[in-house]
XYZ file of C-alpha atoms in Angstrom:
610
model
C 13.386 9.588 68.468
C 11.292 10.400 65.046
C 8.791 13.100 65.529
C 5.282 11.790 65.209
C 3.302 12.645 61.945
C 0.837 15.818 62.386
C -2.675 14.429 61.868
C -4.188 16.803 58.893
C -8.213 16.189 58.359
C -10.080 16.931 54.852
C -11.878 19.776 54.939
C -15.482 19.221 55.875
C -18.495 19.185 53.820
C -21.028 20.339 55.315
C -24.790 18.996 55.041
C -26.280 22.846 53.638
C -23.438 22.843 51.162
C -25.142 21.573 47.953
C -23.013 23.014 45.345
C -19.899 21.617 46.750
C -21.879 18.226 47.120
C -22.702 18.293 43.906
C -19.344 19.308 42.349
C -17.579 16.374 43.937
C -20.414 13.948 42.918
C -20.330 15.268 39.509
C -15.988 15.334 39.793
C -16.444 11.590 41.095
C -18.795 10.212 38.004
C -16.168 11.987 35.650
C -12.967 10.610 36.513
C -12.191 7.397 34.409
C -10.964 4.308 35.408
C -6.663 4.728 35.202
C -5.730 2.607 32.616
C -1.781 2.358 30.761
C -3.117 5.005 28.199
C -5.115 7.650 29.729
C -2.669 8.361 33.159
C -2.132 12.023 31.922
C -5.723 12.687 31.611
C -6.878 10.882 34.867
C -4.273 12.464 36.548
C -5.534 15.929 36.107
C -9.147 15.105 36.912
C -7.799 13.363 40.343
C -5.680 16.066 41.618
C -7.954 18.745 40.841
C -10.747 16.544 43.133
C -8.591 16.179 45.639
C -7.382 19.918 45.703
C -11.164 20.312 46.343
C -11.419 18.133 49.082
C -8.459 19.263 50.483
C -6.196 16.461 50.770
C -3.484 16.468 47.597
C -0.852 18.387 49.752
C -1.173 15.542 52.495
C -0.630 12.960 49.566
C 2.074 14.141 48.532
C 3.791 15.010 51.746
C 4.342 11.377 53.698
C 5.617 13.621 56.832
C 1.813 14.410 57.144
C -0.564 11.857 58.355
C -4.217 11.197 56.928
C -7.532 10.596 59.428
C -8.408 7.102 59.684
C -12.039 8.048 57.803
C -10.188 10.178 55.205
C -7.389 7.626 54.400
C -10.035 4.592 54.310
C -12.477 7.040 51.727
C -9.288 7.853 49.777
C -7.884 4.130 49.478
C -12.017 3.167 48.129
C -11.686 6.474 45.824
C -7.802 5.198 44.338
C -9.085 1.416 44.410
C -12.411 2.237 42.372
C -10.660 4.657 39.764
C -8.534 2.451 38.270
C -9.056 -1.046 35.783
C -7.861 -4.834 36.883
C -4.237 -4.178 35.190
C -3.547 -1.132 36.348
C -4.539 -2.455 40.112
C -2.337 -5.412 39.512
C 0.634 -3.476 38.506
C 0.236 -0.498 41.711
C -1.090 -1.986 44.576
C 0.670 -4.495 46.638
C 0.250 -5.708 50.216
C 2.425 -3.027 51.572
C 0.544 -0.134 50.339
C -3.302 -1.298 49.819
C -4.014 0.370 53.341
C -2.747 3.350 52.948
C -3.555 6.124 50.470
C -0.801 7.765 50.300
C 1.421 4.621 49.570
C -0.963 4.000 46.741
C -0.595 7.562 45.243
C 3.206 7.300 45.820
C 3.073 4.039 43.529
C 0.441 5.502 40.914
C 3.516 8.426 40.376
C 6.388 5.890 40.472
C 4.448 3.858 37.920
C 3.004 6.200 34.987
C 4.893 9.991 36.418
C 8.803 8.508 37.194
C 12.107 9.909 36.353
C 13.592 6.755 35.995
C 15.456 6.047 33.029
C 13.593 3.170 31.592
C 10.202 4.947 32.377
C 11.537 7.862 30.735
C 12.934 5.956 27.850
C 9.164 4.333 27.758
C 7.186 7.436 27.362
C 9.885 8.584 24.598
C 8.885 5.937 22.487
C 5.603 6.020 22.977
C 5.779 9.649 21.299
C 7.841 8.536 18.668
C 5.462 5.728 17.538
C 2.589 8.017 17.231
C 1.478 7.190 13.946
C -0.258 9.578 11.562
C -3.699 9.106 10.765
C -5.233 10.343 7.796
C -8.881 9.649 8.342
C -8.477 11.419 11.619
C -6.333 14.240 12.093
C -8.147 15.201 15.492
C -7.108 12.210 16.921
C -3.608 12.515 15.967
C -3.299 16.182 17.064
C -4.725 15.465 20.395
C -2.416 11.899 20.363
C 0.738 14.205 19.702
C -0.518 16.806 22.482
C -1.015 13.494 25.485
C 2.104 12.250 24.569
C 3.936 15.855 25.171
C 2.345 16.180 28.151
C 3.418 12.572 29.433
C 6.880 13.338 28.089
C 6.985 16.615 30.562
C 5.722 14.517 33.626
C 8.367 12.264 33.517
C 10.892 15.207 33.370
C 12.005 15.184 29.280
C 11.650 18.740 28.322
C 12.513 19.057 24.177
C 13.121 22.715 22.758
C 9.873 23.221 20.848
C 11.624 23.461 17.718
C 12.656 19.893 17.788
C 9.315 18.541 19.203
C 7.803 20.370 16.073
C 10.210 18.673 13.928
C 9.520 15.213 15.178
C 5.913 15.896 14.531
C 6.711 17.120 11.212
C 8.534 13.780 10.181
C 5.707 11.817 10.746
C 3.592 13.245 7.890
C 2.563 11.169 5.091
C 4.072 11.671 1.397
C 0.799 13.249 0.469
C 1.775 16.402 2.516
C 5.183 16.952 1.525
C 3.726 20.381 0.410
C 2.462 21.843 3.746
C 5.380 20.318 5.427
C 7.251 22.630 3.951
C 5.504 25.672 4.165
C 5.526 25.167 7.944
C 9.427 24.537 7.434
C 9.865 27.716 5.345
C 7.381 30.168 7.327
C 8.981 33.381 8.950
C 7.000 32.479 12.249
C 8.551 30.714 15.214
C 8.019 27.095 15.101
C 6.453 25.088 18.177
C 4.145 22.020 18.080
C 0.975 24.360 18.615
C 2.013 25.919 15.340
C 2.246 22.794 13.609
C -1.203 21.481 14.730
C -3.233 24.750 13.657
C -2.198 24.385 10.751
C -2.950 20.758 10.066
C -6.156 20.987 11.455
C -6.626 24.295 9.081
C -5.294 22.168 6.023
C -7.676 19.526 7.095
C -10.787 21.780 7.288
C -10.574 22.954 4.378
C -10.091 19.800 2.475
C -13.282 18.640 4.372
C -15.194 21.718 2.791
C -13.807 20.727 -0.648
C -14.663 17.714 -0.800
C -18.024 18.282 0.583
C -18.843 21.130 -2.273
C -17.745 19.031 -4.674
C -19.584 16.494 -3.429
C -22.622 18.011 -2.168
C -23.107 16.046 1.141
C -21.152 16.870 4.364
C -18.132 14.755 5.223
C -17.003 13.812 8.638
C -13.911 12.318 8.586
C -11.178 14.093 6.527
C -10.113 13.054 2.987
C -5.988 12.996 2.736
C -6.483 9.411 1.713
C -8.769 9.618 -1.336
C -7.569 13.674 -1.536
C -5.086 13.233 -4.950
C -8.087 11.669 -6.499
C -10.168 14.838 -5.954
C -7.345 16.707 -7.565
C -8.193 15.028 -10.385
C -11.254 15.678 -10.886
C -10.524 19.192 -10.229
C -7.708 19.720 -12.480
C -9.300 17.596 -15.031
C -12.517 19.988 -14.994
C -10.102 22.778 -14.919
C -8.834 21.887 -18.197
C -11.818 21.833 -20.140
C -12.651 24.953 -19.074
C -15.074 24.532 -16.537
C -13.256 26.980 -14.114
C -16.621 27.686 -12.003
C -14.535 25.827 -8.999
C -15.949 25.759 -5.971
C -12.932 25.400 -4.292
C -10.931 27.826 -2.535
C -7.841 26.610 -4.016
C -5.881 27.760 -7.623
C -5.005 24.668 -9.416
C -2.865 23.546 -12.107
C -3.773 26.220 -14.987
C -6.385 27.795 -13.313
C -6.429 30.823 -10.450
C -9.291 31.751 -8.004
C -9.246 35.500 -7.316
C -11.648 34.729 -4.510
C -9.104 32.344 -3.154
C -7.336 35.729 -0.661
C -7.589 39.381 -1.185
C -3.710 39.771 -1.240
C -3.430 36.914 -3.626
C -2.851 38.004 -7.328
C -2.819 36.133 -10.604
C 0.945 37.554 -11.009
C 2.043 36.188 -8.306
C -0.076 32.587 -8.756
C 2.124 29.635 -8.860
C -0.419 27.773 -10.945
C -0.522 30.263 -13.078
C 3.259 31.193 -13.153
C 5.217 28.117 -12.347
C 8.790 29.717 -13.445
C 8.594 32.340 -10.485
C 7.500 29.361 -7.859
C 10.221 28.614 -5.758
C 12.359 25.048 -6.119
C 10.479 23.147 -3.091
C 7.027 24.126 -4.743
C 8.371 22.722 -8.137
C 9.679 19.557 -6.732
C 6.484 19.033 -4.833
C 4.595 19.071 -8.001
C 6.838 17.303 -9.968
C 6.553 14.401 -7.253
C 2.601 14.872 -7.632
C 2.147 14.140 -11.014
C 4.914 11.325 -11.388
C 2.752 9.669 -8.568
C -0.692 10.112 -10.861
C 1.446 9.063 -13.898
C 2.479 5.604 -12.208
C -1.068 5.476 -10.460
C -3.030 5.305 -14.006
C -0.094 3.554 -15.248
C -0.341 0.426 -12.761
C -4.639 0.626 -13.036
C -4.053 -0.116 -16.910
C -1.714 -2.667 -16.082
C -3.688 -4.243 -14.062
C -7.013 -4.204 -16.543
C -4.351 -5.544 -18.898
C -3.534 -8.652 -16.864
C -7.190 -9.742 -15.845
C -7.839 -11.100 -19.065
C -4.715 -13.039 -19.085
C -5.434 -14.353 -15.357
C -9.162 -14.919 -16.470
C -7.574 -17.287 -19.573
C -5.317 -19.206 -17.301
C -8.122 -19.502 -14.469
C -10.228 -21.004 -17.636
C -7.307 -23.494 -18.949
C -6.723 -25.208 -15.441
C -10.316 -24.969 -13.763
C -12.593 -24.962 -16.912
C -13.999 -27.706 -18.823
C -13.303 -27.007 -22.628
C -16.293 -27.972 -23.609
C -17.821 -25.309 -21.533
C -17.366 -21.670 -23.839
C -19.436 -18.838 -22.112
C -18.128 -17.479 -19.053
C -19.815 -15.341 -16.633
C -17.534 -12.479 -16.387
C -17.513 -9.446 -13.045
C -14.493 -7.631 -15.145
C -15.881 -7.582 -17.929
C -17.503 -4.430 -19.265
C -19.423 -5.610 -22.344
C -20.734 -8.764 -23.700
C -18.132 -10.224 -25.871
C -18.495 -13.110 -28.508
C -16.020 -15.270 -31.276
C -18.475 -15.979 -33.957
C -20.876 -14.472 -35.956
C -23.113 -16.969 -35.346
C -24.028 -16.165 -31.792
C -25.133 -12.655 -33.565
C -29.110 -12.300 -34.523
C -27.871 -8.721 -36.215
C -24.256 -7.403 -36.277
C -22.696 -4.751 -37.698
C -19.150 -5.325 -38.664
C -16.520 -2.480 -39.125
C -13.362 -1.571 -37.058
C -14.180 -0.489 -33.542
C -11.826 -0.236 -30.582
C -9.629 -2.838 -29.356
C -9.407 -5.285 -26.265
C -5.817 -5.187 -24.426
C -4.318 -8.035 -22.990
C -1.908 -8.796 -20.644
C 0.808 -8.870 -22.815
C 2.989 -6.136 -23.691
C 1.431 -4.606 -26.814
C -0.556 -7.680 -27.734
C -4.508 -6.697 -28.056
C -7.989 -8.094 -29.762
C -9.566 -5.909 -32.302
C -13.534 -5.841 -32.255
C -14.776 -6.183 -35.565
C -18.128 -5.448 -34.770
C -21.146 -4.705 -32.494
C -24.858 -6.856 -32.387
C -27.121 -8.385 -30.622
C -26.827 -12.024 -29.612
C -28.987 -14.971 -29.378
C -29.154 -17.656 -26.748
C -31.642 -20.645 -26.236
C -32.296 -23.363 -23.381
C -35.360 -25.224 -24.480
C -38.197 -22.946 -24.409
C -36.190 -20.140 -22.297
C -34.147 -17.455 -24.937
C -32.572 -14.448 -24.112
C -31.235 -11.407 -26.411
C -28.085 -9.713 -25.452
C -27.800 -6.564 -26.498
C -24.062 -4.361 -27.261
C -22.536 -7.075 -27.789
C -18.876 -7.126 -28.795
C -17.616 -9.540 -31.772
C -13.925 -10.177 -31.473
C -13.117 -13.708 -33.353
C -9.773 -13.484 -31.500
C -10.594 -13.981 -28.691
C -10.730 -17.614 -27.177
C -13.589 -17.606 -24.401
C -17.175 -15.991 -24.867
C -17.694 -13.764 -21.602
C -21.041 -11.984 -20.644
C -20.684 -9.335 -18.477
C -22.451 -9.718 -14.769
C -22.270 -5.932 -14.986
C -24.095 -5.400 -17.490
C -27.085 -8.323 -16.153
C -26.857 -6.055 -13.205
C -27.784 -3.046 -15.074
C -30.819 -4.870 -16.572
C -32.399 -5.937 -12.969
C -30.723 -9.542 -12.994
C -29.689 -11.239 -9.451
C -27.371 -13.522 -9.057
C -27.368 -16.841 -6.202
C -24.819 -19.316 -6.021
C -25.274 -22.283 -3.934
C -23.349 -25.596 -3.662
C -21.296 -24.882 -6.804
C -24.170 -23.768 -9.203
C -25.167 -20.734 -9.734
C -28.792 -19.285 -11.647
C -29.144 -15.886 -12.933
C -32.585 -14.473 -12.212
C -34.833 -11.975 -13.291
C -38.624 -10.760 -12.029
C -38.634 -14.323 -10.284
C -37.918 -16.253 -13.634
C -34.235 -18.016 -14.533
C -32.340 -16.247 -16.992
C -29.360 -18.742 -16.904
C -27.484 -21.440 -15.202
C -24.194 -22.898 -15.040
C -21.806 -23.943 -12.698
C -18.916 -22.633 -10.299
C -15.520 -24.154 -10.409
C -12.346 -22.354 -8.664
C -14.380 -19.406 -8.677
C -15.076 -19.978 -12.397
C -18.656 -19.404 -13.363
C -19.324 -21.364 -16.516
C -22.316 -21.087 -18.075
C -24.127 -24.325 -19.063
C -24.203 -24.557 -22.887
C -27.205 -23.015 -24.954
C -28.880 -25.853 -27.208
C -28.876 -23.351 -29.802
C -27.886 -19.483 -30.898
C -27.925 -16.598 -33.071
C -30.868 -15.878 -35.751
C -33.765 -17.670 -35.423
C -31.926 -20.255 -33.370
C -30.902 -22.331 -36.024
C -27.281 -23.218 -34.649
C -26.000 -25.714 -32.842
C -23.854 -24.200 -30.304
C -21.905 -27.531 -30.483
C -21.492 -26.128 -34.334
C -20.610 -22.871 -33.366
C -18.117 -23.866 -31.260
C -16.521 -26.512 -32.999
C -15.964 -24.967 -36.367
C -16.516 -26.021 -39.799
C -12.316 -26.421 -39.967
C -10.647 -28.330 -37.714
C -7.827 -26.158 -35.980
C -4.551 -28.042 -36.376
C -2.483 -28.588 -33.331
C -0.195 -25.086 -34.155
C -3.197 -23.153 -34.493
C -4.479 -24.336 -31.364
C -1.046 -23.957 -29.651
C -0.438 -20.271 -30.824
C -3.891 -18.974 -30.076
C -3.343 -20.504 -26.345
C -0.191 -17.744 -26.185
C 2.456 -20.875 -26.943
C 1.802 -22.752 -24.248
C 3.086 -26.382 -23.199
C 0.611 -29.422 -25.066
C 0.757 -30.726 -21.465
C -0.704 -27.519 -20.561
C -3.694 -27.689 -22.808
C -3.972 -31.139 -23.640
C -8.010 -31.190 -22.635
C -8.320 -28.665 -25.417
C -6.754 -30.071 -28.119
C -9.106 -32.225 -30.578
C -9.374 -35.633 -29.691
C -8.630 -36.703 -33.343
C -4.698 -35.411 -32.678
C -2.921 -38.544 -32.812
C -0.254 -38.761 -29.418
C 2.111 -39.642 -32.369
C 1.661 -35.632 -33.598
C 1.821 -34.128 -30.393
C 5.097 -35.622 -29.631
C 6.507 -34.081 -32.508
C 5.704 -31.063 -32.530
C 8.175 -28.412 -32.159
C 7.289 -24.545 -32.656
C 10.563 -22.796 -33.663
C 9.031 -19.643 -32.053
C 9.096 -21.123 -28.409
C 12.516 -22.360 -29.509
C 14.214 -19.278 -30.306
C 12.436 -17.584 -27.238
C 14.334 -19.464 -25.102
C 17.580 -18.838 -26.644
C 18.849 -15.971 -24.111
C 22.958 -16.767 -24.953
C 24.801 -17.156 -28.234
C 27.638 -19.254 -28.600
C 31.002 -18.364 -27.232
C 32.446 -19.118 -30.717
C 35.825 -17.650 -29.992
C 38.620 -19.771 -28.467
C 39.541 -19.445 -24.723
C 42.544 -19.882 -22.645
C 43.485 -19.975 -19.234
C 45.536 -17.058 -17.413
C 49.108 -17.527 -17.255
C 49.614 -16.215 -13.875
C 47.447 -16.253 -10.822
C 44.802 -13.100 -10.383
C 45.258 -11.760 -14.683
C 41.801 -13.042 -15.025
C 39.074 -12.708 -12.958
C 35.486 -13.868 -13.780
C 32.510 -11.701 -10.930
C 29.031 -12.767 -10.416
C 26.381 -11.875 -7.853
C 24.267 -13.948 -5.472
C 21.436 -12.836 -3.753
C 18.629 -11.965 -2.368
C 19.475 -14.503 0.095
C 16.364 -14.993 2.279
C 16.548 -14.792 5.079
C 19.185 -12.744 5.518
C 21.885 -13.691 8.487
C 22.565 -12.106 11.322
C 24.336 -9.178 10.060
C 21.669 -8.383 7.721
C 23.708 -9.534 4.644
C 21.446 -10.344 1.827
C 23.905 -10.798 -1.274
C 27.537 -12.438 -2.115
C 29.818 -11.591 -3.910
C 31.957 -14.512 -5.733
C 34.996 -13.879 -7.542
C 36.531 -17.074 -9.628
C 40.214 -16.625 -10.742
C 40.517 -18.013 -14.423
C 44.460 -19.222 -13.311
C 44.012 -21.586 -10.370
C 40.267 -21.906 -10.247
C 39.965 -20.743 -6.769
C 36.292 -19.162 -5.541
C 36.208 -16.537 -3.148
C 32.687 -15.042 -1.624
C 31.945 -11.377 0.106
C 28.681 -11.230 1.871
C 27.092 -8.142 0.892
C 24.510 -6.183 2.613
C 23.251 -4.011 -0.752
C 24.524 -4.499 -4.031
C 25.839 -0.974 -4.138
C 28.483 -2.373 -2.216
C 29.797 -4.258 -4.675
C 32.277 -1.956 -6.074
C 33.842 -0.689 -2.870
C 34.410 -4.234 -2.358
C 35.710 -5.021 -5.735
C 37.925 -2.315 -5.484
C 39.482 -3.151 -2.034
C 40.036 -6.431 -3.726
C 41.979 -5.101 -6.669
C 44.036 -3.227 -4.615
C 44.676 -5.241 -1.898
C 45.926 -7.880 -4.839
C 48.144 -5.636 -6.267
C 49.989 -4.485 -3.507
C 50.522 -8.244 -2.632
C 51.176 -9.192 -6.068
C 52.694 -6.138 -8.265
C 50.255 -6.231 -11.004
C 46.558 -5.467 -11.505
C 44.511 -7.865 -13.321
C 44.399 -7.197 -17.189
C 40.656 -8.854 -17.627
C 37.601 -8.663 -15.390
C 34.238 -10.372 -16.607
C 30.748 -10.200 -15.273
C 27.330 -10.768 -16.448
C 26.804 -6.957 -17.239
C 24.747 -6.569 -14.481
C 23.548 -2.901 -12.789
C 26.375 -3.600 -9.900
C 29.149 -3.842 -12.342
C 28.014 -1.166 -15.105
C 27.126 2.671 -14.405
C 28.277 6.008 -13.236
C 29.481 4.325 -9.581
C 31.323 1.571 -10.923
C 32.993 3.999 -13.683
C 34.045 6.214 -10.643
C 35.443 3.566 -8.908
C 37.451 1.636 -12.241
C 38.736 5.741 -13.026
C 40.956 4.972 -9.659
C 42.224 1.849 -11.153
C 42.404 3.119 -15.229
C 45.924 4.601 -14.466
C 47.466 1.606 -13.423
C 45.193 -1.406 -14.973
C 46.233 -2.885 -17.947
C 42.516 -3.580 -18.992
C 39.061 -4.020 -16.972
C 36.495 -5.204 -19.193
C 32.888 -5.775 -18.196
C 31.149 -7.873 -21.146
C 28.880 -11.239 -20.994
C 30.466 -14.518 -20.277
């Protein structure tokens, strides 16, 4: 016969105890709701409750059986301390009387040993992502999902907890990841965070000197543009840093008392050791391709900006209100009430090498009826094929700017300053009636010329394109008859990418003594076994195609060469010619490794064009 359960009461509050009534009011109002998330912290706040009501050891132990009034206020307690999912997930019909049942299923749910639970919590600390705006968060993130990782029974060596940590730190702290690595001290994850959050402070206070205002959230993300403007001061000799840091060039005594200029790496860069080296090799290759893809991409607005004019604009529309563009820019001197000519900068375009000289600087003219306006700065670059003014520069002057139903009107004090329309996100500007000195020219003059351009004029200032392509530019007095023949032998020879084969050709004599390689791929999507390129190999003899699906194109030549060999031990001869298109997977230092295992016994292998 089972022994009864021993009845154990809470321990009684008693009406004259106000401090312990107010500690469990106060414990009560503090405990969260137990969500999928926070189970670690609402454990912590429960059980140390319950420890003061006296009632966690009779929780835990099922031999030991609640009061009716204590189980029914610990079943409203569990019941009102945890959210609608959490309640659907623990209680069930079997348990929802009884508290202990309930705290049973809270542990089995978020505190098991089970391998899938286990395996759960596991990933959840290895997909704590790093964030750079807060590095609290993501220290006290790391810490939870330790602690969750220890409830469920997975104890790591602290070494190798650090070391997952470590891993997940962006590329912009390669440098304090490996002074952690490298220091003397014993490494643990409470190592690791002190010093991230001591990295992290001090950034903070950098970036607030330099800029004079406090900063809450830290700066990783905008932090190699600070260097900048440190090291950039640095080298002009403005070495008043306040910064705590040495920089490239420069050393701050005041930066640590044991810290000398001898033994500055800044300063000294041939006694810093290799990791240091790398680190800032890796730095400034990253601001080298960073301004290098900003002037790129200046370059290729104006290009974009042309094409968005072509296909959206109407040609008989030739000022364009312009948010890239820095400066007012015009094509002909007559826009210009004064200009000064001479050589001034230049204007890059999107392609390679290709820019607009300015060949001078004024002021420029426009007139609607009885409204005029004067630009001033303006740019004169007759190459160019659009007039742009710059909505910058309006801005600058006190202008506003309201678009409604595809119109737009540029204002200033209350009175219009211009108007045009807005087509593909194209802001034309409607045509003056008349510009430049004195407003005695017909912008219909100015625009038109007193030459007419001829059609290969027209078509090379465009950047060669197709007549289709700009066929509501071209003059109306262009007979079709011209347009269809014209030919630009520039266009012509651009497209030539082969020369002729003008040697003869004959086919192999024997099956596998000539084999012709190419190379198909991406492939998207990619199948099942993540191949993404094939491989096709044509023999010159019998004509017969043979494809190897590839999952890089690095494995081209292991490939190849199992090929070649296999072959030859079927066959008793190597092939004596191999062709390909020259591309990277059959030229370089790998392929030439793998052809030297071949070179002994090959007759020939060639890689040349087709």
């Amino acid at each position: 016969m089972a022994e009864p359960q021993r009845v154990v009461a809470a321990l009684p509050i008693n009406a004259g105890d106000g401090f312990r009534q107010a500690m469990l009011k106060t414990a009560i109002e503090t405990i969260p709701q137990l969500t999928e998330e926070n189970h670690s912290i609402w454990k912590d706040k429960m059980t140390a409750l319950l420890k003061l009501r006296g009632v966690l050891q009779t929780l835990d132990d099922t031999t030991l059986a609640l009061g009716e009034s204590d189980n029914a206020e610990l079943v409203m307690l569990l019941l009102s301390k945890m959210d609608s999912v959490t309640h659907n997930n623990v209680i069930t019909a079997d348990n929802r009387d009884s508290a202990q049942k309930i705290w049973r299923s809270i542990k089995d749910r978020f505190a098991s040993s089970q391998s899938s639970n286990r395996a759960r919590i596991f990933n959840d600390f290895l997909y704590v992502k790093f964030q750079e705006d807060s590095v609290e968060s993501f220290v006290t993130d790391i810490k939870v999902a330790i602690k969750k990782l220890v409830d469920v029974g997975i104890e790591l060596p602290q070494d190798i907890l650090a070391y997952l940590v470590l891993f997940k730190f962006p590329n912009s702290l390669q440098t304090l990841k490996r002074q952690i690595m490298h220091s003397d001290k014993e490494l643990d994850v409470e190592f690791v965070c002190n010093h991230l959050i001591q990295f992290n402070n001090e950034s903070r206070a950098e970036s607030s000197q330099e800029k004079g205002l406090p900063t809450e959230a830290a700066l990783f993300s905008s932090k190699n543009k600070v260097h900048s403007k440190n090291r950039a001061s640095d080298k002009s000799g403005n070495q008043q840093s306040s910064s705590k840091r040495c920089r490239d060039g420069y050393h701050n005594p005041k930066q640590d008392g044991n810290h000398s200029s001898d033994n500055c790496w800044h300063l000294h860069p041939e006694v810093a050791p290799e990791w240091w080296t790398e680190s800032q090799a890796q730095w400034k290759a990253t601001q080298t391709q960073l301004r290098a893809n900003k002037e790129k991409s200046k370059e290729n607005y104006f290009i974009s900006l042309l094409t968005l004019w072509i296909d959206s604009g109407d040609p008989k529309n030739r000022i364009i209100l312009d948010s890239g563009a820095s400066a007012h820019i015009f094509n002909d001197e007559r826009f210009f009430e004064s200009l000064q000519l001479g050589e001034f900068d230049f204007i890059k375009t999107g392609k390679q090498g290709a820019t607009l000289p300015i060949k001078g600087k004024g002021s420029v003219l426009l007139k609607w009826g009885d409204r005029v306006i004067r630009l001033e700065n303006c740019l004169f670059v007759p190459a160019i094929v659009i007039n742009l003014i710059s909505a910058g520069e309006l801005d600058s002057k006190g202008c506003t700017l309201l678009s409604q139903k595809a119109e737009f009107v540029v204002a200033k004090d209350r009175a219009t300053v211009m108007r045009g329309r807005i087509n593909n996100g194209l802001y034309s500007v409607d045509n003056p009636d008349s510009v430049g000195s004195d407003s005695v020219y017909p912008l219909a003059n100015v625009c038109e010329g007193s030459d007419q351009e001829t059609l290969r004029e027209i078509h090379e200032k465009f950047g060669h394109p197709s007549i289709q392509r700009i066929e509501s530019l071209i003059d109306k007095k262009i007979s079709a008859a011209e347009k269809a023949r014209f030919e630009c032998k520039h266009c012509i020879l651009a497209k030539i990418t082969k020369q002729q084969f003008q040697e003869r050709s004959t086919l192999a004599s024997k099956p596998f003594e000539r084999i012709h390689l190419d190379l198909i791929g991406p492939i998207k999507p990619e199948s099942t076994l993540k191949h993404r390129f094939i491989l096709t190999v044509v023999d010159n003899h019998s004509g017969y195609l043979a494809g190897f699906p590839l999952v890089h194109k690095d494995d081209t030549t292991d490939i190849l060469i199992n090929l070649i060999e296999s072959e030859k031990n079927r066959r008793g001869y190597y092939p004596s010619t191999v062709f390909s298109d020259g591309g990277g997977e059959f030229v370089g230092n790998r392929v030439d490794k793998g052809y030297g295992q071949l070179i002994g016994n090959c007759q020939e292998v060639l890689a040349r064009d087709s």
